Coordinates of N, CA and C in Angstrom, one line a residue:
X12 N 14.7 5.8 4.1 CA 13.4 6.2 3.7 C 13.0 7.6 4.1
X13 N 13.7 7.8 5.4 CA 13.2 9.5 5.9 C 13.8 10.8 4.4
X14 N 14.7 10.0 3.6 CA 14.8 11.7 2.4 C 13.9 11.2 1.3
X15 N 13.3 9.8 1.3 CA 12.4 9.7 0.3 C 10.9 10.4 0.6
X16 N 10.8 10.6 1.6 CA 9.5 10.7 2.2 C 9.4 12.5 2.3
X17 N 10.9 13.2 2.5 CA 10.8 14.1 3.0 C 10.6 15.4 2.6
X18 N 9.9 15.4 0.6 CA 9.2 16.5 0.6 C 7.6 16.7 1.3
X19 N 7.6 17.9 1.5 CA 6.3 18.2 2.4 C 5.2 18.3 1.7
X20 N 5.5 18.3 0.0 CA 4.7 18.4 -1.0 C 3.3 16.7 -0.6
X21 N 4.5 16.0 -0.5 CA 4.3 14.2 -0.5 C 2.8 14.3 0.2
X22 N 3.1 15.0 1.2 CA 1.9 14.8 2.4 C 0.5 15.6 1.9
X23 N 0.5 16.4 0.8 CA -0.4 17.2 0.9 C -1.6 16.2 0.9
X24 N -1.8 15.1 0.5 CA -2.8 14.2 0.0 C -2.8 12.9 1.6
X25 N -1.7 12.4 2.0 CA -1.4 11.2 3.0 C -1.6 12.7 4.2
X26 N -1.8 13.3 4.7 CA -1.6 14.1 5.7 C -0.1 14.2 6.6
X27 N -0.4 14.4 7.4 CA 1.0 14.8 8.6 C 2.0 15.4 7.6
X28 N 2.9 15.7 8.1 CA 4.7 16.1 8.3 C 5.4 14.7 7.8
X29 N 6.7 15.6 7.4 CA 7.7 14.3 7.0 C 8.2 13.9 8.6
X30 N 8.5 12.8 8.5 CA 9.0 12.1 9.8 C 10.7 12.9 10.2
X31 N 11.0 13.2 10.9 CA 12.6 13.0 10.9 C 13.2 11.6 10.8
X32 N 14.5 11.5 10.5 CA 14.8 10.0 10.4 C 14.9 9.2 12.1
X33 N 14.7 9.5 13.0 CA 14.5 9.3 14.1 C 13.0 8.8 14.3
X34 N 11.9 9.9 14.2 CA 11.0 9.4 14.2 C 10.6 8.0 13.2
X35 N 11.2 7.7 12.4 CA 10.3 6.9 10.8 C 11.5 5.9 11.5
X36 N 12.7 6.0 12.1 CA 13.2 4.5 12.5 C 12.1 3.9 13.8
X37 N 11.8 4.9 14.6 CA 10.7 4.1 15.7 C 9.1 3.9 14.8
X38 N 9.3 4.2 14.3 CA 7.8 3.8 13.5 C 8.1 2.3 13.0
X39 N 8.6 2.4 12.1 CA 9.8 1.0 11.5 C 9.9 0.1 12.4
X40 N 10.2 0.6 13.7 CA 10.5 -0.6 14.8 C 8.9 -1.0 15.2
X41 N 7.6 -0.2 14.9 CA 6.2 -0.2 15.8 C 6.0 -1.3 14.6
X42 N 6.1 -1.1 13.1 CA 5.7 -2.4 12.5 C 6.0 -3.2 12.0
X43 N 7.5 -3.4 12.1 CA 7.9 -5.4 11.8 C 7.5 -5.3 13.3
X44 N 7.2 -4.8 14.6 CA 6.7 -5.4 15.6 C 5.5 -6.3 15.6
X45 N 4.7 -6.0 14.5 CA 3.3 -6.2 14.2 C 2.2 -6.0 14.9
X46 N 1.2 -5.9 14.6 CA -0.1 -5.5 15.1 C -0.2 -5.8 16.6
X47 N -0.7 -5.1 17.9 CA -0.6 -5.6 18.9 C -2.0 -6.8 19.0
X48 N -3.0 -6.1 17.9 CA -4.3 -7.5 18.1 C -3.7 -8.1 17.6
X49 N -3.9 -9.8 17.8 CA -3.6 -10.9 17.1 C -4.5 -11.5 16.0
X50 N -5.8 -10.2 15.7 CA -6.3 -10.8 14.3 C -6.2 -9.7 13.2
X51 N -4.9 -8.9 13.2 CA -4.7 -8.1 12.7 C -3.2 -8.2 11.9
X52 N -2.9 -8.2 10.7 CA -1.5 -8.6 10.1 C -1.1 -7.7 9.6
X53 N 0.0 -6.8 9.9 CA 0.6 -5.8 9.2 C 1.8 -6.0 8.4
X54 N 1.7 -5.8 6.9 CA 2.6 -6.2 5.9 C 3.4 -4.6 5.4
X55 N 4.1 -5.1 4.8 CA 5.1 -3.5 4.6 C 6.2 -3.6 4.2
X56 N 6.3 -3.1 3.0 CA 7.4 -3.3 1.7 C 8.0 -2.4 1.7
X57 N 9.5 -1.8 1.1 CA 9.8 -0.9 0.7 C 9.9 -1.0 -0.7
X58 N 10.0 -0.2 -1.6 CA 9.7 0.0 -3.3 C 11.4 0.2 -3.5
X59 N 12.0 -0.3 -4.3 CA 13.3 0.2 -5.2 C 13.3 -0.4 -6.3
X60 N 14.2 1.1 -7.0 CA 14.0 0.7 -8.5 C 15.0 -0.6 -8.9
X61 N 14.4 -1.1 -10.1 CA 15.6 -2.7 -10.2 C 16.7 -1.9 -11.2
X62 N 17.2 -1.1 -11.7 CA 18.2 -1.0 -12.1 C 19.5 -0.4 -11.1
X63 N 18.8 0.3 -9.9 CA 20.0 0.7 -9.1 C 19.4 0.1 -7.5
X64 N 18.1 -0.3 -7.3 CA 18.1 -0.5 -6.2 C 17.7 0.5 -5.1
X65 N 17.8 1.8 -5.4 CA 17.3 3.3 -4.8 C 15.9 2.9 -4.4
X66 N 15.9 3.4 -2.8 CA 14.6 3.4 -2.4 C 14.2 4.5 -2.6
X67 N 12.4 4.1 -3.2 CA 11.5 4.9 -3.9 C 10.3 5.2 -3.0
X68 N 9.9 4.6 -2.6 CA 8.2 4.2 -1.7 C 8.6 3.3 -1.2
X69 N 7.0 3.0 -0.4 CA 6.0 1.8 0.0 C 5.0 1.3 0.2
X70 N 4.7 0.4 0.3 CA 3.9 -0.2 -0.3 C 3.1 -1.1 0.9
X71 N 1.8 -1.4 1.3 CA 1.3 -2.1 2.6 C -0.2 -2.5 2.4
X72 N -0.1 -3.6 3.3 CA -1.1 -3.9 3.7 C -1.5 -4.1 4.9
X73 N -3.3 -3.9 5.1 CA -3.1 -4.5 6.6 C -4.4 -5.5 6.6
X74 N -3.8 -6.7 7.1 CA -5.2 -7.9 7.0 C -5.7 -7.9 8.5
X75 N -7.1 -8.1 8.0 CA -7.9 -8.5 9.3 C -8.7 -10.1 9.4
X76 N -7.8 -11.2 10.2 CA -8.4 -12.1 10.2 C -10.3 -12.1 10.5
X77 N -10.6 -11.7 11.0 CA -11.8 -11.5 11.7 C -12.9 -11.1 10.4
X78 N -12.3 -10.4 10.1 CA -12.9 -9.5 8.9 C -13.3 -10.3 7.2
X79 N -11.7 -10.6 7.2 CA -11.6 -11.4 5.9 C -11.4 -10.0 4.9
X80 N -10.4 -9.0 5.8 CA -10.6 -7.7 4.5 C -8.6 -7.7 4.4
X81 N -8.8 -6.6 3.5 CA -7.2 -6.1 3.4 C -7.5 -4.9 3.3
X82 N -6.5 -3.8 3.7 CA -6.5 -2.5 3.4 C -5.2 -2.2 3.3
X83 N -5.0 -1.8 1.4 CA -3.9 -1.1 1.4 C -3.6 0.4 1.1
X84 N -2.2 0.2 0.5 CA -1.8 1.7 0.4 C -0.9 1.8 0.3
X85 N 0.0 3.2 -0.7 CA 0.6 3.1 -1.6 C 1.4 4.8 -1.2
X86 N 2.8 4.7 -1.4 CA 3.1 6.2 -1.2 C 5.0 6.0 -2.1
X87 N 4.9 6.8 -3.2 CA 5.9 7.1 -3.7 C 6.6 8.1 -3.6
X88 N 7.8 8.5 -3.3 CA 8.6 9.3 -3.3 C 8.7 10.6 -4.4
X89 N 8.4 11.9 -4.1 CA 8.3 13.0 -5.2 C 8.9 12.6 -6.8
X90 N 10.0 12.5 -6.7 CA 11.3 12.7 -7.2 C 10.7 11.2 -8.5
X91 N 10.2 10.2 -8.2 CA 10.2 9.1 -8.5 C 8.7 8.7 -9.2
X92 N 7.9 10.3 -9.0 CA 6.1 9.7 -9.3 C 6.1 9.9 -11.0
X93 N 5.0 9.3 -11.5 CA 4.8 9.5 -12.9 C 5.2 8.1 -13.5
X94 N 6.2 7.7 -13.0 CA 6.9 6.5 -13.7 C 6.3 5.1 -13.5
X95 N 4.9 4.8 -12.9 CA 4.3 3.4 -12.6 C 4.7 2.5 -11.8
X96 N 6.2 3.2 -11.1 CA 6.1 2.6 -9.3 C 5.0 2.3 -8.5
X97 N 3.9 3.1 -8.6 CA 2.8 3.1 -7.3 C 1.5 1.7 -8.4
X98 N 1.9 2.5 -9.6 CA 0.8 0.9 -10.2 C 0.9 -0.1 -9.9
X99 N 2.7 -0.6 -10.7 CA 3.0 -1.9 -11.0 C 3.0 -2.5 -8.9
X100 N 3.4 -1.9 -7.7 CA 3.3 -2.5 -6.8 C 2.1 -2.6 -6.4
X101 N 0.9 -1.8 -7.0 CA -0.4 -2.1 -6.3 C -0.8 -3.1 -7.0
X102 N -0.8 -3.5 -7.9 CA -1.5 -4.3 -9.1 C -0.7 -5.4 -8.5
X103 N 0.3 -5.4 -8.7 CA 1.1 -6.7 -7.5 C 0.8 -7.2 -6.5
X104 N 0.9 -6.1 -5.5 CA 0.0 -6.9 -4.4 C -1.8 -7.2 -4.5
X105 N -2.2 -6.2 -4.7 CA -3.6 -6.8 -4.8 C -3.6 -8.2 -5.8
X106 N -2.8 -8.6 -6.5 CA -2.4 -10.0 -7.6 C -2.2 -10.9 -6.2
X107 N -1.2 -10.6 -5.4 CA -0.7 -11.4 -4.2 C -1.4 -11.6 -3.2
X108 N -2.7 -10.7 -2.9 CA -3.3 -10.9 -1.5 C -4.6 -11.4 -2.5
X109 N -4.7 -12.2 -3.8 CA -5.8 -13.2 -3.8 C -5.4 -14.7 -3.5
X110 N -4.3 -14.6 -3.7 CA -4.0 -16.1 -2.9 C -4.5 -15.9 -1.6
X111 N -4.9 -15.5 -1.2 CA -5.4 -15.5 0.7 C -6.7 -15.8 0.7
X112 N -7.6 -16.3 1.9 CA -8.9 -15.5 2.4 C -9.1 -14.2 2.2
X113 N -9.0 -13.1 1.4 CA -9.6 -11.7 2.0 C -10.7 -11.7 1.0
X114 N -11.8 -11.6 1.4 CA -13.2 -11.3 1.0 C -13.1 -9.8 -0.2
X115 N -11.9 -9.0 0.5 CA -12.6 -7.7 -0.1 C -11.2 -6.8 0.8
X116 N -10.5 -6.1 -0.6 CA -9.6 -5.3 -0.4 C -9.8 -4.1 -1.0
X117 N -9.6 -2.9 0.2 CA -9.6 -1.3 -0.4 C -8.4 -0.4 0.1
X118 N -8.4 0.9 -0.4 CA -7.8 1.8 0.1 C -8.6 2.9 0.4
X119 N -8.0 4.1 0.5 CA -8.4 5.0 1.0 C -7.5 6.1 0.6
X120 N -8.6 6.9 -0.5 CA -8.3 8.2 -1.8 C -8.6 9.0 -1.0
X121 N -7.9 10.6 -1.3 CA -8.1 11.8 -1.0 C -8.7 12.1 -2.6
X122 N -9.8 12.7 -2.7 CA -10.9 13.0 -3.6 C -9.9 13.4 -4.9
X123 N -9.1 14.5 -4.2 CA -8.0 15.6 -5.3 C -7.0 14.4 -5.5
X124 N -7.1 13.2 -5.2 CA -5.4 12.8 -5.5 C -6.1 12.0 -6.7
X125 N -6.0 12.4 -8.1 CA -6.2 11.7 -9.4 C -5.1 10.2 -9.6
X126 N -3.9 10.8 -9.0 CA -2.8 9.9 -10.0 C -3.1 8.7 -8.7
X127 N -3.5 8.8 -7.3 CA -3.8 7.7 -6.7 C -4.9 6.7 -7.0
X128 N -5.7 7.7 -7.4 CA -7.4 6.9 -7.9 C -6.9 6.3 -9.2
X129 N -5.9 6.8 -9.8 CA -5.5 5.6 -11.6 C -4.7 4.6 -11.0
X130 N -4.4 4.6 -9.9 CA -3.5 3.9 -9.6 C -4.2 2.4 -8.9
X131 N -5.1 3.0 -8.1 CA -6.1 2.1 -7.6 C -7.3 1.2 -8.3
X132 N -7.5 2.3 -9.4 CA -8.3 1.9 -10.8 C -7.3 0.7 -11.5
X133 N -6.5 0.9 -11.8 CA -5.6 -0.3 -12.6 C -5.6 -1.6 -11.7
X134 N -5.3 -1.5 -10.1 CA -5.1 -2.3 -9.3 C -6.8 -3.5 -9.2
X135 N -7.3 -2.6 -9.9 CA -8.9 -3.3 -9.9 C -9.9 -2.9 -8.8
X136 N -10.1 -1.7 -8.2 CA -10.1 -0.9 -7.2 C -11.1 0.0 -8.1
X137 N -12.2 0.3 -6.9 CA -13.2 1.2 -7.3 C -14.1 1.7 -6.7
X138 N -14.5 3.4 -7.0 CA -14.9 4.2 -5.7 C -16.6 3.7 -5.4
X139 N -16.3 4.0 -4.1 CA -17.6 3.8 -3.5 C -18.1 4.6 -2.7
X140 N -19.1 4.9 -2.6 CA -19.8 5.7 -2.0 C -19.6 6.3 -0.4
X141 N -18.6 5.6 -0.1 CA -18.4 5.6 1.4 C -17.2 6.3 1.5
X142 N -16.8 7.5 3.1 CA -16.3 8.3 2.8 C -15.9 7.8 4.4
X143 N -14.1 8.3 4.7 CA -13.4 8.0 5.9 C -12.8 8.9 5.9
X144 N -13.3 9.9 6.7 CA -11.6 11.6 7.4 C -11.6 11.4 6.2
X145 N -13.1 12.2 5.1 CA -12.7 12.8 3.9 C -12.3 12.6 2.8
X146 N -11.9 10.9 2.7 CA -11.2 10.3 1.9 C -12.5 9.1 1.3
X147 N -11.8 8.8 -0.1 CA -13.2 7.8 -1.0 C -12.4 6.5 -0.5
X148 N -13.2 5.9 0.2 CA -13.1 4.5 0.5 C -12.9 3.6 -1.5
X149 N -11.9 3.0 -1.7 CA -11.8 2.5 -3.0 C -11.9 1.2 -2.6
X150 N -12.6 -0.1 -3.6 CA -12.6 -1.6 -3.2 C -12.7 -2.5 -4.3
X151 N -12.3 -3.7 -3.8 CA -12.9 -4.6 -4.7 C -12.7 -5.8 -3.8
X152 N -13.6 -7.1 -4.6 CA -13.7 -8.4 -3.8 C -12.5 -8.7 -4.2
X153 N -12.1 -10.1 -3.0 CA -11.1 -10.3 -2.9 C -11.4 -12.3 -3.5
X154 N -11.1 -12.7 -2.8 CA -11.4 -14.5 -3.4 C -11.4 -14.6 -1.8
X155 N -12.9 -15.1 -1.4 CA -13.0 -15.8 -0.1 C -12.1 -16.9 0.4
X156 N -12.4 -18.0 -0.5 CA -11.3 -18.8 -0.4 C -10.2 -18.8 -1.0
X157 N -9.4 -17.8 -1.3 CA -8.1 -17.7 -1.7 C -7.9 -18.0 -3.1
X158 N -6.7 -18.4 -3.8 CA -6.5 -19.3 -4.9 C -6.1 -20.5 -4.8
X159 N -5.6 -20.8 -3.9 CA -4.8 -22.2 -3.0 C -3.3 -21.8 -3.4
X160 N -3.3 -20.8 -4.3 CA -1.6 -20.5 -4.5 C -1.1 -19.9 -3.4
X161 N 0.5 -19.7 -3.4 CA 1.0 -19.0 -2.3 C 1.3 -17.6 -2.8
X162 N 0.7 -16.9 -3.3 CA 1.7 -15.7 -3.7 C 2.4 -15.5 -4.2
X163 N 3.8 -16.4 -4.2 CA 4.9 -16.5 -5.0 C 5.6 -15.8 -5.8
X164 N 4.5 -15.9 -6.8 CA 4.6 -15.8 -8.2 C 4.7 -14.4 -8.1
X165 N 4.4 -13.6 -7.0 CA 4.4 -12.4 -7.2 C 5.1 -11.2 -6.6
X166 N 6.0 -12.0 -5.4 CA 6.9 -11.7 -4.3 C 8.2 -11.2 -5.3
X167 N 8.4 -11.3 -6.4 CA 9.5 -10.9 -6.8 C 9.2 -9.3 -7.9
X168 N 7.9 -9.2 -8.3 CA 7.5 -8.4 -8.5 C 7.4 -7.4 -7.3
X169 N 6.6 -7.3 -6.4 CA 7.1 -6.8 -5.2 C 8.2 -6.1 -4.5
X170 N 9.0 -7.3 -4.2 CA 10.4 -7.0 -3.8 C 11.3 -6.2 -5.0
X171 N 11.3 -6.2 -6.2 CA 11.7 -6.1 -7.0 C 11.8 -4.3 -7.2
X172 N 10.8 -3.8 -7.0 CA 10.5 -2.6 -7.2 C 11.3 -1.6 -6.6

């Protein structure tokens, strides 16, 4: 993931520096560790394309039992943008985290990033008046009580990417 990640262009919008691949393997190791709260669930996909498998992005969430929220987020690889990688996995997961409790799932736009805000727009995602370190808080309700489905149906879309 560290050469997908590693033009500096990528960040102009997510902030920081590309990782070295040293740094982004200890990060890797901080979250399949998961959340150190225990009402906090950290999910985290990698994106590859299905005809070769090449890692592109990723793709995340983070749930808050307490809350009843989700917050995700979406980052594609330079080389790989344009092509509806960052759609088809948000529209996916947000499809996937209504099977759950979450009340209400958003992200978090940098004002200038258009192709994120269409991306969040398709996912059913919509700006709000509320602003975080400069960024448009984007949302939508989630299904309090879930669907009673498991996701499933949507894990292969996901993974698939």
């Amino acid at each position: 993931m560290a050469g997908v990640l590693a033009d500096p262009a990528l960040h102009r919008f997510i902030g920081g520096t590309p990782y070295t691949p040293d740094a982004l393997t200890a990060r890797y190791r901080r979250l399949v560790a998961g959340s150190p709260d225990p009402e906090v669930i950290w999910l985290n996909w990698v994106l590859r394309l299905r005809e070769d498998s090449r890692l592109t992005g990723t793709v995340q969430a983070t749930l808050s039992a307490a809350h009843g929220t989700a917050e995700i987020a979406w980052v594609v690889g330079t080389p790989w943008q344009g092509r509806g990688i960052a759609k088809e996995a948000a529209v996916a997961l947000v499809a996937w985290l209504t099977a759950y409790p979450v009340r209400s799932i958003t992200a978090h736009i940098h004002p200038d990033h258009h192709a994120s805000a269409a991306v969040a727009r398709a996912a059913g995602l919509a700006p709000t008046p509320e602003r975080q370190d400069g960024e448009i808080r984007w949302a939508c309700a989630g299904r309090a009580g879930g669907t009673g489905g498991s996701g499933r149906e949507h894990e292969e879309t996901i993974q698939a990417l």
